Amino acid sequence: QELSVVTLRDKFGRHTHTHLTSPRPQSRRAAHPSSGSEPSEMGACSSSQNPGNQQPISDLIPAHRLEALYKFKLLLLGPGESGKSTVLKQLKSIYNVKPSNSEIEECKKALHQNTLECMKILCDQAEIYQYAIEEDDLKETADWLKDDDLQYEDDLITPEQAKSIIALFKSDPIQKTYARRDEFWILDATEYYVENSPRFAEKDFHPDEKDMVYCRIRTTGKNLETKLKVKFPGYMKQEDEPEMITYEVVDVGGQRNERKKWIRMFQDVKAIIFLVNLAGYNQVLYEDPDCNRMAEALNVFSQVTGWRDETKKAGNSKRNQIKGVDIFKNTPIYLLLNKKDLFESMIKKTSLSKTFPEYKGLDQTDVAISFIKQKFKEKCPPGREIQIFDITGISRFDVKTAFKEIERDIISRYQPQIKEQIKKIIAEQRKLNGESSGGCILS
């Protein structure tokens, strides 16, 4: 009996049968009548009767299979300018994923182009509003910025050009235009780009962590995938669970023309983190200046949750519908109401009732956000529960705090399923081993 156990262990390279060395009552079983062989002792084939001497799961399951069970694919969804890329960059920083040299170079170039793009938009809008730029030096700068090809050139801003940009931004016509920015599309971090343009223009400029977060690189034609190796929370870790968990975070483009590509990333998604720009209640879309950002966010969110407007006829147009989202019926969704800092400033000047006439509350941050939360809850099918967080994406603390809560919920949801999968894998492995050694099946 001992020899047969050793042979089995050598063949498969596993210590599956270590417990067989423990003294146990043995039973004898008659050989099959047609075999002509002597009866063999088979009483040691059951591992379930010896729970006190079980092996570590790491000895029973290949490391790559165990690691795969604790890998969670998280999809960052939301309309354009909601802050998905910003949150992803924060998570990379929090979990020590260092930017590559190419990412740093891309950020340097993007900061220059972000500055030029915002200033060009302001100059174009000033002309539309007939805010004349009179001074010769400022007019020369504005003409240079309005060059249609400027923002696509590889040349970086020079120190002299940075000074001219700041002077133009501070001018009365441009400030009047900027005060009306809710009427046209422009990047939220315009002031940051302009104020820091002299630093961007320095010969030895190297983006810091804040620059990396603020730089805007539109996610067009590509998906940004990042693997985060995170230490398993000690208060949730059970015996035999790995020390690390892997989160595969995928950021997809949010503009309308990019959403048709979302379906390519829907396979094996464990959770959705949906981002909304809170300040979007008073802003318009990049791709459609006649559409409010918050209204667009509510529409996209309702498609992801599977909500249906029963008041509309089935024959209505399906324009801007997202394909494939029906598979998320049982996938947890976490809603991040982002850019709270911008919202707090905006709500003091522009009432939420501008976009939602039914809003009768005070123009205070907490009251207004509670109303917006309810609006999104109404876009969930009956019985669908979601967790909502209001954050400032550029705040490392906010992102880290929200993600810890999301992580806690994801682990608690999937731990029981993973345990069942582990049992099945071990049972399959033991069955395979038993069949290969002449029919000894391990339970």
Tab-separated table of C-alpha atoms in Angstrom:
chain	number	residue	atom	x	y	z
A	1	GLN	CA	0.000	0.000	0.000
A	2	GLU	CA	2.756	2.468	0.870
A	3	LEU	CA	4.590	1.667	-2.369
A	4	SER	CA	1.511	2.437	-4.462
A	5	VAL	CA	1.122	5.806	-2.736
A	6	VAL	CA	4.735	6.785	-3.374
A	7	THR	CA	4.424	5.838	-7.027
A	8	LEU	CA	1.317	8.008	-7.360
A	9	ARG	CA	2.994	11.015	-5.772
A	10	ASP	CA	6.115	10.716	-7.926
A	11	LYS	CA	4.109	10.493	-11.132
A	12	PHE	CA	2.068	13.635	-10.553
A	13	GLY	CA	4.547	15.659	-8.514
A	14	ARG	CA	2.014	16.369	-5.791
A	15	HIS	CA	1.664	15.435	-2.116
A	16	THR	CA	-2.024	14.746	-2.511
A	17	HIS	CA	-1.919	11.575	-0.450
A	18	THR	CA	0.289	12.636	2.451
A	19	HIS	CA	-2.522	11.896	4.896
A	20	LEU	CA	-2.389	8.232	3.915
A	21	THR	CA	0.606	7.815	6.218
A	22	SER	CA	-1.693	8.363	9.185
A	23	PRO	CA	-2.871	5.119	10.832
A	24	ARG	CA	-6.393	4.305	9.731
A	25	PRO	CA	-8.651	1.257	9.900
A	26	GLN	CA	-8.346	-0.546	6.610
A	27	SER	CA	-11.134	-2.385	4.876
A	28	ARG	CA	-10.712	-5.078	2.301
A	29	ARG	CA	-12.585	-5.043	-0.956
A	30	ALA	CA	-12.958	-8.001	-3.282
A	31	ALA	CA	-11.357	-7.721	-6.642
A	32	HIS	CA	-13.538	-7.641	-9.689
A	33	PRO	CA	-14.557	-11.249	-10.461
A	34	SER	CA	-13.099	-11.081	-13.925
A	35	SER	CA	-9.761	-9.628	-12.845
A	36	GLY	CA	-8.332	-12.727	-11.266
A	37	SER	CA	-6.258	-10.501	-8.998
A	38	GLU	CA	-5.972	-10.506	-5.252
A	39	PRO	CA	-8.205	-8.198	-3.236
A	40	SER	CA	-6.612	-4.797	-2.585
A	41	GLU	CA	-6.967	-2.506	0.409
A	42	MET	CA	-8.823	0.656	-0.622
A	43	GLY	CA	-9.945	2.185	2.662
A	44	ALA	CA	-7.375	5.012	2.469
A	45	CYS	CA	-8.794	6.571	-0.686
A	46	SER	CA	-11.037	9.142	1.036
A	47	SER	CA	-9.461	12.443	2.107
A	48	SER	CA	-12.711	13.973	3.324
A	49	GLN	CA	-12.644	11.771	6.427
A	50	ASN	CA	-9.390	13.267	7.652
A	51	PRO	CA	-9.901	17.035	7.798
A	52	GLY	CA	-7.286	17.507	10.515
A	53	ASN	CA	-4.436	16.610	8.200
A	54	GLN	CA	-5.358	18.351	4.949
A	55	GLN	CA	-2.752	19.904	2.697
A	56	PRO	CA	-2.471	23.577	1.819
A	57	ILE	CA	-4.445	24.565	-1.246
A	58	SER	CA	-1.199	25.776	-2.809
A	59	ASP	CA	-0.064	22.119	-2.867
A	60	LEU	CA	-3.264	20.973	-4.545
A	61	ILE	CA	-3.771	23.653	-7.215
A	62	PRO	CA	-1.151	24.997	-9.634
A	63	ALA	CA	-0.099	28.526	-8.682
A	64	HIS	CA	-1.269	30.054	-11.976
A	65	ARG	CA	-4.768	28.607	-11.545
A	66	LEU	CA	-5.055	29.882	-7.981
A	67	GLU	CA	-3.828	33.324	-9.070
A	68	ALA	CA	-6.385	33.392	-11.905
A	69	LEU	CA	-9.211	32.809	-9.430
A	70	TYR	CA	-8.209	35.944	-7.546
A	71	LYS	CA	-7.912	38.153	-10.622
A	72	PHE	CA	-10.774	40.636	-11.045
A	73	LYS	CA	-11.409	42.535	-14.244
A	74	LEU	CA	-12.837	45.980	-13.505
A	75	LEU	CA	-14.278	48.120	-16.290
A	76	LEU	CA	-14.156	51.918	-16.016
A	77	LEU	CA	-17.176	53.266	-17.906
A	78	GLY	CA	-18.769	56.666	-18.317
A	79	PRO	CA	-19.177	59.427	-20.893
A	80	GLY	CA	-16.273	61.579	-22.035
A	81	GLU	CA	-14.630	63.953	-19.532
A	82	SER	CA	-16.000	62.039	-16.543
A	83	GLY	CA	-12.515	61.416	-15.136
A	84	LYS	CA	-11.937	57.722	-15.870
A	85	SER	CA	-8.307	58.173	-16.922
A	86	THR	CA	-7.655	60.401	-13.906
A	87	VAL	CA	-8.958	57.770	-11.498
A	88	LEU	CA	-6.892	55.085	-13.229
A	89	LYS	CA	-3.748	57.227	-12.919
A	90	GLN	CA	-4.485	57.733	-9.231
A	91	LEU	CA	-4.879	53.990	-8.688
A	92	LYS	CA	-1.577	53.346	-10.447
A	93	SER	CA	0.105	55.852	-8.168
A	94	ILE	CA	-1.550	54.471	-5.021
A	95	TYR	CA	-0.445	50.923	-5.828
A	96	ASN	CA	3.043	51.918	-6.968
A	97	VAL	CA	2.688	51.281	-10.685
A	98	LYS	CA	5.390	53.600	-11.988
A	99	PRO	CA	4.771	55.415	-15.296
A	100	SER	CA	6.972	54.271	-18.145
A	101	ASN	CA	9.334	56.649	-19.947
A	102	SER	CA	6.984	56.701	-22.926
A	103	GLU	CA	4.039	57.640	-20.661
A	104	ILE	CA	6.068	60.476	-19.151
A	105	GLU	CA	7.005	61.780	-22.587
A	106	GLU	CA	3.394	61.473	-23.706
A	107	CYS	CA	2.309	63.471	-20.657
A	108	LYS	CA	4.860	66.231	-21.360
A	109	LYS	CA	3.571	66.635	-24.886
A	110	ALA	CA	-0.074	66.420	-23.758
A	111	LEU	CA	0.335	69.257	-21.230
A	112	HIS	CA	1.555	71.558	-23.998
A	113	GLN	CA	-1.267	70.511	-26.307
A	114	ASN	CA	-3.880	70.800	-23.523
A	115	THR	CA	-2.748	74.403	-22.939
A	116	LEU	CA	-2.850	75.295	-26.623
A	117	GLU	CA	-6.212	73.608	-27.191
A	118	CYS	CA	-7.888	75.454	-24.313
A	119	MET	CA	-6.483	78.823	-25.371
A	120	LYS	CA	-7.527	78.257	-28.999
A	121	ILE	CA	-11.091	77.465	-27.873
A	122	LEU	CA	-11.208	80.643	-25.767
A	123	CYS	CA	-9.942	82.780	-28.656
A	124	ASP	CA	-12.466	81.266	-31.074
A	125	GLN	CA	-15.325	81.750	-28.615
A	126	ALA	CA	-14.284	85.334	-27.867
A	127	GLU	CA	-14.612	86.052	-31.583
A	128	ILE	CA	-18.066	84.422	-31.649
A	129	TYR	CA	-19.140	86.513	-28.669
A	130	GLN	CA	-17.633	89.597	-30.367
A	131	TYR	CA	-15.285	90.313	-27.491
A	132	ALA	CA	-12.646	92.188	-29.433
A	133	ILE	CA	-8.973	91.767	-28.534
A	134	GLU	CA	-7.553	95.213	-29.176
A	135	GLU	CA	-3.915	95.262	-28.007
A	136	ASP	CA	-1.448	94.396	-30.751
A	137	ASP	CA	0.645	91.979	-28.696
A	138	LEU	CA	-2.424	90.116	-27.429
A	139	LYS	CA	-4.003	90.079	-30.893
A	140	GLU	CA	-0.808	88.593	-32.348
A	141	THR	CA	-0.873	85.837	-29.725
A	142	ALA	CA	-4.562	85.153	-30.401
A	143	ASP	CA	-3.972	84.896	-34.156
A	144	TRP	CA	-1.152	82.416	-33.529
A	145	LEU	CA	-3.361	80.341	-31.228
A	146	LYS	CA	-6.273	80.287	-33.696
A	147	ASP	CA	-4.137	78.566	-36.326
A	148	ASP	CA	-6.102	75.392	-37.081
A	149	ASP	CA	-2.966	73.271	-37.323
A	150	LEU	CA	-1.293	74.538	-34.164
A	151	GLN	CA	-2.549	71.957	-31.663
A	152	TYR	CA	-1.472	69.059	-33.864
A	153	GLU	CA	2.134	70.167	-34.316
A	154	ASP	CA	4.959	68.530	-32.392
A	155	ASP	CA	6.598	71.814	-31.407
A	156	LEU	CA	6.399	72.567	-27.699
A	157	ILE	CA	5.574	75.915	-26.109
A	158	THR	CA	8.582	78.174	-25.604
A	159	PRO	CA	9.103	80.257	-22.442
A	160	GLU	CA	8.252	83.443	-24.370
A	161	GLN	CA	5.074	81.919	-25.746
A	162	ALA	CA	4.074	80.810	-22.238
A	163	LYS	CA	4.338	84.417	-21.020
A	164	SER	CA	2.184	85.588	-23.935
A	165	ILE	CA	-0.407	82.900	-23.203
A	166	ILE	CA	-0.731	84.002	-19.572
A	167	ALA	CA	-1.049	87.659	-20.576
A	168	LEU	CA	-3.784	86.822	-23.082
A	169	PHE	CA	-5.656	84.616	-20.618
A	170	LYS	CA	-5.745	87.464	-18.094
A	171	SER	CA	-7.093	89.937	-20.667
A	172	ASP	CA	-10.663	91.209	-20.306
A	173	PRO	CA	-12.072	89.635	-23.523
A	174	ILE	CA	-10.753	86.179	-22.672
A	175	GLN	CA	-11.875	86.389	-19.036
A	176	LYS	CA	-15.382	87.349	-20.182
A	177	THR	CA	-15.358	84.379	-22.502
A	178	TYR	CA	-14.078	82.018	-19.819
A	179	ALA	CA	-16.896	83.144	-17.502
A	180	ARG	CA	-19.350	81.715	-20.071
A	181	ARG	CA	-17.615	78.325	-20.343
A	182	ASP	CA	-20.814	76.459	-19.482
A	183	GLU	CA	-21.995	77.396	-23.002
A	184	PHE	CA	-19.193	75.630	-24.851
A	185	TRP	CA	-16.855	72.672	-24.406
A	186	ILE	CA	-13.484	73.236	-22.744
A	187	LEU	CA	-11.239	71.154	-20.492
A	188	ASP	CA	-11.937	71.497	-16.765
A	189	ALA	CA	-8.264	72.077	-15.912
A	190	THR	CA	-7.815	75.100	-18.218
A	191	GLU	CA	-6.559	77.381	-15.452
A	192	TYR	CA	-4.037	74.749	-14.304
A	193	TYR	CA	-2.587	74.444	-17.804
A	194	VAL	CA	-2.296	78.192	-18.322
A	195	GLU	CA	-0.838	78.968	-14.900
A	196	ASN	CA	1.752	76.210	-15.223
A	197	SER	CA	2.647	76.798	-18.883
A	198	PRO	CA	5.957	78.574	-17.985
A	199	ARG	CA	6.979	75.467	-16.037
A	200	PHE	CA	5.945	73.187	-18.896
A	201	ALA	CA	8.115	75.283	-21.201
A	202	GLU	CA	11.279	74.822	-19.136
A	203	LYS	CA	14.018	72.914	-20.940
A	204	ASP	CA	14.418	70.328	-18.188
A	205	PHE	CA	10.720	70.040	-17.331
A	206	HIS	CA	9.765	66.672	-15.833
A	207	PRO	CA	6.068	66.069	-15.005
A	208	ASP	CA	5.359	65.477	-11.340
A	209	GLU	CA	2.569	63.309	-9.952
A	210	LYS	CA	0.053	66.153	-10.109
A	211	ASP	CA	0.935	66.890	-13.733
A	212	MET	CA	0.448	63.219	-14.592
A	213	VAL	CA	-3.026	63.334	-13.059
A	214	TYR	CA	-4.032	66.607	-14.724
A	215	CYS	CA	-2.748	65.914	-18.235
A	216	ARG	CA	-5.586	65.036	-20.579
A	217	ILE	CA	-4.938	62.341	-23.149
A	218	ARG	CA	-8.168	61.441	-24.877
A	219	THR	CA	-8.759	57.678	-24.849
A	220	THR	CA	-9.459	57.316	-28.557
A	221	GLY	CA	-9.092	54.118	-30.539
A	222	LYS	CA	-7.456	52.279	-27.645
A	223	ASN	CA	-8.180	50.837	-24.235
A	224	LEU	CA	-5.909	51.519	-21.288
A	225	GLU	CA	-5.359	48.325	-19.298
A	226	THR	CA	-3.490	48.289	-16.013
A	227	LYS	CA	-2.799	45.385	-13.667
A	228	LEU	CA	-2.743	46.337	-10.008
A	229	LYS	CA	-1.156	43.898	-7.566
A	230	VAL	CA	-2.857	44.581	-4.264
A	231	LYS	CA	-2.166	43.008	-0.880
A	232	PHE	CA	-5.111	40.872	0.235
A	233	PRO	CA	-6.881	42.821	3.029
A	234	GLY	CA	-5.847	41.099	6.252
A	235	TYR	CA	-9.250	41.446	7.887
A	236	MET	CA	-10.863	39.538	4.976
A	237	LYS	CA	-8.165	36.998	4.178
A	238	GLN	CA	-9.055	33.414	4.986
A	239	GLU	CA	-6.750	30.457	5.405
A	240	ASP	CA	-5.062	29.311	2.189
A	241	GLU	CA	-5.976	32.486	0.270
A	242	PRO	CA	-3.105	34.174	-1.604
A	243	GLU	CA	-1.172	37.140	-0.251
A	244	MET	CA	-1.932	39.261	-3.319
A	245	ILE	CA	-4.967	40.010	-5.481
A	246	THR	CA	-4.786	41.222	-9.083
A	247	TYR	CA	-7.136	43.887	-10.406
A	248	GLU	CA	-7.138	44.276	-14.164
A	249	VAL	CA	-8.513	47.798	-14.613
A	250	VAL	CA	-9.648	48.733	-18.117
A	251	ASP	CA	-10.319	52.347	-19.143
A	252	VAL	CA	-12.265	52.712	-22.402
A	253	GLY	CA	-13.024	55.865	-24.375
A	254	GLY	CA	-16.202	57.627	-23.290
A	255	GLN	CA	-17.166	59.705	-26.332
A	256	ARG	CA	-20.117	58.450	-28.372
A	257	ASN	CA	-18.050	57.148	-31.274
A	258	GLU	CA	-15.949	55.108	-28.804
A	259	ARG	CA	-18.849	53.387	-27.042
A	260	LYS	CA	-19.522	51.021	-29.920
A	261	LYS	CA	-16.136	49.466	-29.043
A	262	TRP	CA	-17.071	48.847	-25.413
A	263	ILE	CA	-18.548	45.433	-26.223
A	264	ARG	CA	-15.057	44.122	-27.036
A	265	MET	CA	-14.118	44.497	-23.370
A	266	PHE	CA	-17.240	42.982	-21.779
A	267	GLN	CA	-15.988	39.415	-21.418
A	268	ASP	CA	-15.291	38.158	-17.882
A	269	VAL	CA	-15.955	41.536	-16.227
A	270	LYS	CA	-16.276	41.187	-12.435
A	271	ALA	CA	-17.370	44.763	-11.672
A	272	ILE	CA	-18.144	48.079	-13.320
A	273	ILE	CA	-16.963	51.408	-11.956
A	274	PHE	CA	-19.104	54.056	-13.639
A	275	LEU	CA	-17.914	57.644	-13.470
A	276	VAL	CA	-19.976	60.813	-13.781
A	277	ASN	CA	-18.805	64.424	-13.878
A	278	LEU	CA	-20.874	66.207	-11.205
A	279	ALA	CA	-20.088	69.582	-12.751
A	280	GLY	CA	-21.567	68.234	-15.986
A	281	TYR	CA	-25.010	69.485	-14.951
A	282	ASN	CA	-23.828	72.859	-16.270
A	283	GLN	CA	-21.617	71.716	-19.164
A	284	VAL	CA	-22.024	70.440	-22.717
A	285	LEU	CA	-20.505	67.477	-24.551
A	286	TYR	CA	-17.326	67.636	-26.598
A	287	GLU	CA	-19.037	65.779	-29.462
A	288	ASP	CA	-22.416	67.530	-29.186
A	289	PRO	CA	-22.544	71.147	-27.924
A	290	ASP	CA	-26.338	70.933	-27.706
A	291	CYS	CA	-26.331	68.049	-25.224
A	292	ASN	CA	-25.914	68.449	-21.478
A	293	ARG	CA	-23.221	66.202	-19.948
A	294	MET	CA	-25.334	65.135	-16.979
A	295	ALA	CA	-28.261	64.191	-19.227
A	296	GLU	CA	-25.877	62.118	-21.340
A	297	ALA	CA	-24.454	60.423	-18.232
A	298	LEU	CA	-27.938	59.449	-17.031
A	299	ASN	CA	-28.749	57.985	-20.437
A	300	VAL	CA	-25.540	55.940	-20.645
A	301	PHE	CA	-25.887	54.765	-17.038
A	302	SER	CA	-29.450	53.569	-17.610
A	303	GLN	CA	-28.243	51.421	-20.514
A	304	VAL	CA	-25.480	49.851	-18.418
A	305	THR	CA	-27.843	49.013	-15.546
A	306	GLY	CA	-30.482	47.613	-17.894
A	307	TRP	CA	-33.162	50.147	-16.971
A	308	ARG	CA	-35.995	50.523	-19.477
A	309	ASP	CA	-38.293	53.494	-19.908
A	310	GLU	CA	-41.692	51.843	-20.082
A	311	THR	CA	-43.330	55.083	-21.280
A	312	LYS	CA	-41.500	54.887	-24.614
A	313	LYS	CA	-42.660	52.670	-27.434
A	314	ALA	CA	-40.486	49.801	-28.565
A	315	GLY	CA	-40.284	51.244	-32.063
A	316	ASN	CA	-38.490	54.413	-30.951
A	317	SER	CA	-35.055	55.197	-32.375
A	318	LYS	CA	-32.116	53.356	-30.821
A	319	ARG	CA	-29.616	56.074	-31.627
A	320	ASN	CA	-26.562	56.033	-29.351
A	321	GLN	CA	-27.571	52.680	-27.859
A	322	ILE	CA	-24.709	50.597	-26.425
A	323	LYS	CA	-24.586	46.984	-27.533
A	324	GLY	CA	-23.927	44.098	-25.178
A	325	VAL	CA	-24.603	45.805	-21.842
A	326	ASP	CA	-27.443	43.383	-21.056
A	327	ILE	CA	-24.822	40.888	-19.835
A	328	PHE	CA	-24.238	43.075	-16.764
A	329	LYS	CA	-27.537	42.078	-15.170
A	330	ASN	CA	-25.761	40.416	-12.229
A	331	THR	CA	-22.509	42.381	-12.305
A	332	PRO	CA	-21.929	44.778	-9.385
A	333	ILE	CA	-21.892	48.449	-10.376
A	334	TYR	CA	-20.181	51.184	-8.382
A	335	LEU	CA	-21.097	54.764	-9.221
A	336	LEU	CA	-18.452	57.433	-8.695
A	337	LEU	CA	-19.810	60.978	-8.802
A	338	ASN	CA	-16.571	62.742	-9.694
A	339	LYS	CA	-15.248	66.312	-9.718
A	340	LYS	CA	-16.919	67.273	-6.470
A	341	ASP	CA	-14.492	70.178	-6.112
A	342	LEU	CA	-15.713	71.770	-9.343
A	343	PHE	CA	-19.311	71.067	-8.380
A	344	GLU	CA	-18.921	72.840	-5.039
A	345	SER	CA	-17.753	76.003	-6.802
A	346	MET	CA	-20.302	75.792	-9.597
A	347	ILE	CA	-23.375	75.214	-7.419
A	348	LYS	CA	-22.763	78.558	-5.681
A	349	LYS	CA	-23.151	80.367	-9.006
A	350	THR	CA	-25.521	78.193	-11.033
A	351	SER	CA	-28.515	76.433	-9.513
A	352	LEU	CA	-29.104	72.749	-10.180
A	353	SER	CA	-32.614	73.765	-11.235
A	354	LYS	CA	-31.123	75.109	-14.474
A	355	THR	CA	-30.817	71.501	-15.669
A	356	PHE	CA	-33.420	69.894	-13.380
A	357	PRO	CA	-36.420	72.267	-13.073
A	358	GLU	CA	-37.996	69.862	-10.579
A	359	TYR	CA	-35.166	70.513	-8.105
A	360	LYS	CA	-36.491	72.683	-5.275
A	361	GLY	CA	-33.694	72.222	-2.760
A	362	LEU	CA	-31.044	74.634	-1.588
A	363	ASP	CA	-28.011	75.271	-3.758
A	364	GLN	CA	-25.762	73.521	-1.271
A	365	THR	CA	-23.335	70.763	-2.167
A	366	ASP	CA	-24.692	67.936	0.029
A	367	VAL	CA	-28.344	68.646	-0.744
A	368	ALA	CA	-27.728	68.919	-4.476
A	369	ILE	CA	-25.585	65.751	-4.591
A	370	SER	CA	-28.308	63.807	-2.750
A	371	PHE	CA	-30.723	64.858	-5.486
A	372	ILE	CA	-28.310	63.716	-8.214
A	373	LYS	CA	-27.772	60.380	-6.452
A	374	GLN	CA	-31.523	59.811	-6.469
A	375	LYS	CA	-31.650	60.604	-10.196
A	376	PHE	CA	-29.152	57.835	-10.890
A	377	LYS	CA	-30.886	55.386	-8.557
A	378	GLU	CA	-34.028	55.921	-10.609
A	379	LYS	CA	-32.094	54.670	-13.652
A	380	CYS	CA	-31.726	51.222	-12.091
A	381	PRO	CA	-34.202	48.367	-12.643
A	382	PRO	CA	-36.361	47.422	-9.618
A	383	GLY	CA	-34.309	45.571	-7.038
A	384	ARG	CA	-30.964	46.608	-8.516
A	385	GLU	CA	-28.677	47.890	-5.757
A	386	ILE	CA	-25.669	50.111	-6.457
A	387	GLN	CA	-23.078	51.755	-4.250
A	388	ILE	CA	-22.487	55.478	-4.811
A	389	PHE	CA	-19.440	57.551	-3.869
A	390	ASP	CA	-18.904	61.279	-4.357
A	391	ILE	CA	-15.234	62.031	-4.937
A	392	THR	CA	-12.714	64.483	-6.300
A	393	GLY	CA	-10.693	62.440	-8.766
A	394	ILE	CA	-7.566	64.553	-8.371
A	395	SER	CA	-7.614	63.778	-4.646
A	396	ARG	CA	-5.515	60.713	-3.901
A	397	PHE	CA	-7.301	60.299	-0.553
A	398	ASP	CA	-10.779	60.284	-2.127
A	399	VAL	CA	-9.859	57.715	-4.766
A	400	LYS	CA	-8.065	55.466	-2.284
A	401	THR	CA	-10.949	55.589	0.209
A	402	ALA	CA	-13.577	54.807	-2.425
A	403	PHE	CA	-11.545	51.981	-3.940
A	404	LYS	CA	-11.009	50.352	-0.538
A	405	GLU	CA	-14.783	50.205	-0.088
A	406	ILE	CA	-15.225	48.831	-3.600
A	407	GLU	CA	-12.523	46.236	-2.963
A	408	ARG	CA	-14.194	45.139	0.280
A	409	ASP	CA	-17.497	44.590	-1.517
A	410	ILE	CA	-15.945	42.771	-4.500
A	411	ILE	CA	-14.068	40.315	-2.280
A	412	SER	CA	-17.086	39.598	-0.086
A	413	ARG	CA	-19.208	38.994	-3.200
A	414	TYR	CA	-16.808	36.638	-4.934
A	415	GLN	CA	-15.158	34.795	-2.011
A	416	PRO	CA	-17.912	32.129	-1.728
A	417	GLN	CA	-17.842	31.520	-5.503
A	418	ILE	CA	-14.071	31.180	-5.501
A	419	LYS	CA	-14.223	28.663	-2.633
A	420	GLU	CA	-16.662	26.548	-4.616
A	421	GLN	CA	-14.444	26.744	-7.697
A	422	ILE	CA	-11.465	25.618	-5.630
A	423	LYS	CA	-13.407	22.596	-4.329
A	424	LYS	CA	-14.311	21.610	-7.883
A	425	ILE	CA	-10.734	21.986	-9.122
A	426	ILE	CA	-9.382	19.854	-6.259
A	427	ALA	CA	-12.071	17.215	-6.832
A	428	GLU	CA	-11.277	17.118	-10.549
A	429	GLN	CA	-7.564	16.866	-9.848
A	430	ARG	CA	-8.032	14.064	-7.336
A	431	LYS	CA	-10.325	12.210	-9.696
A	432	LEU	CA	-7.773	12.530	-12.475
A	433	ASN	CA	-4.990	11.317	-10.214
A	434	GLY	CA	-7.098	8.420	-8.985
A	435	GLU	CA	-8.047	7.282	-12.485
A	436	SER	CA	-4.438	7.465	-13.597
A	437	SER	CA	-3.328	5.204	-10.728
A	438	GLY	CA	-5.808	2.424	-11.390
A	439	GLY	CA	-9.173	3.770	-10.281
A	440	CYS	CA	-8.541	5.192	-6.807
A	441	ILE	CA	-10.968	8.102	-6.562
A	442	LEU	CA	-10.282	10.741	-3.905
A	443	SER	CA	-13.317	12.573	-2.523
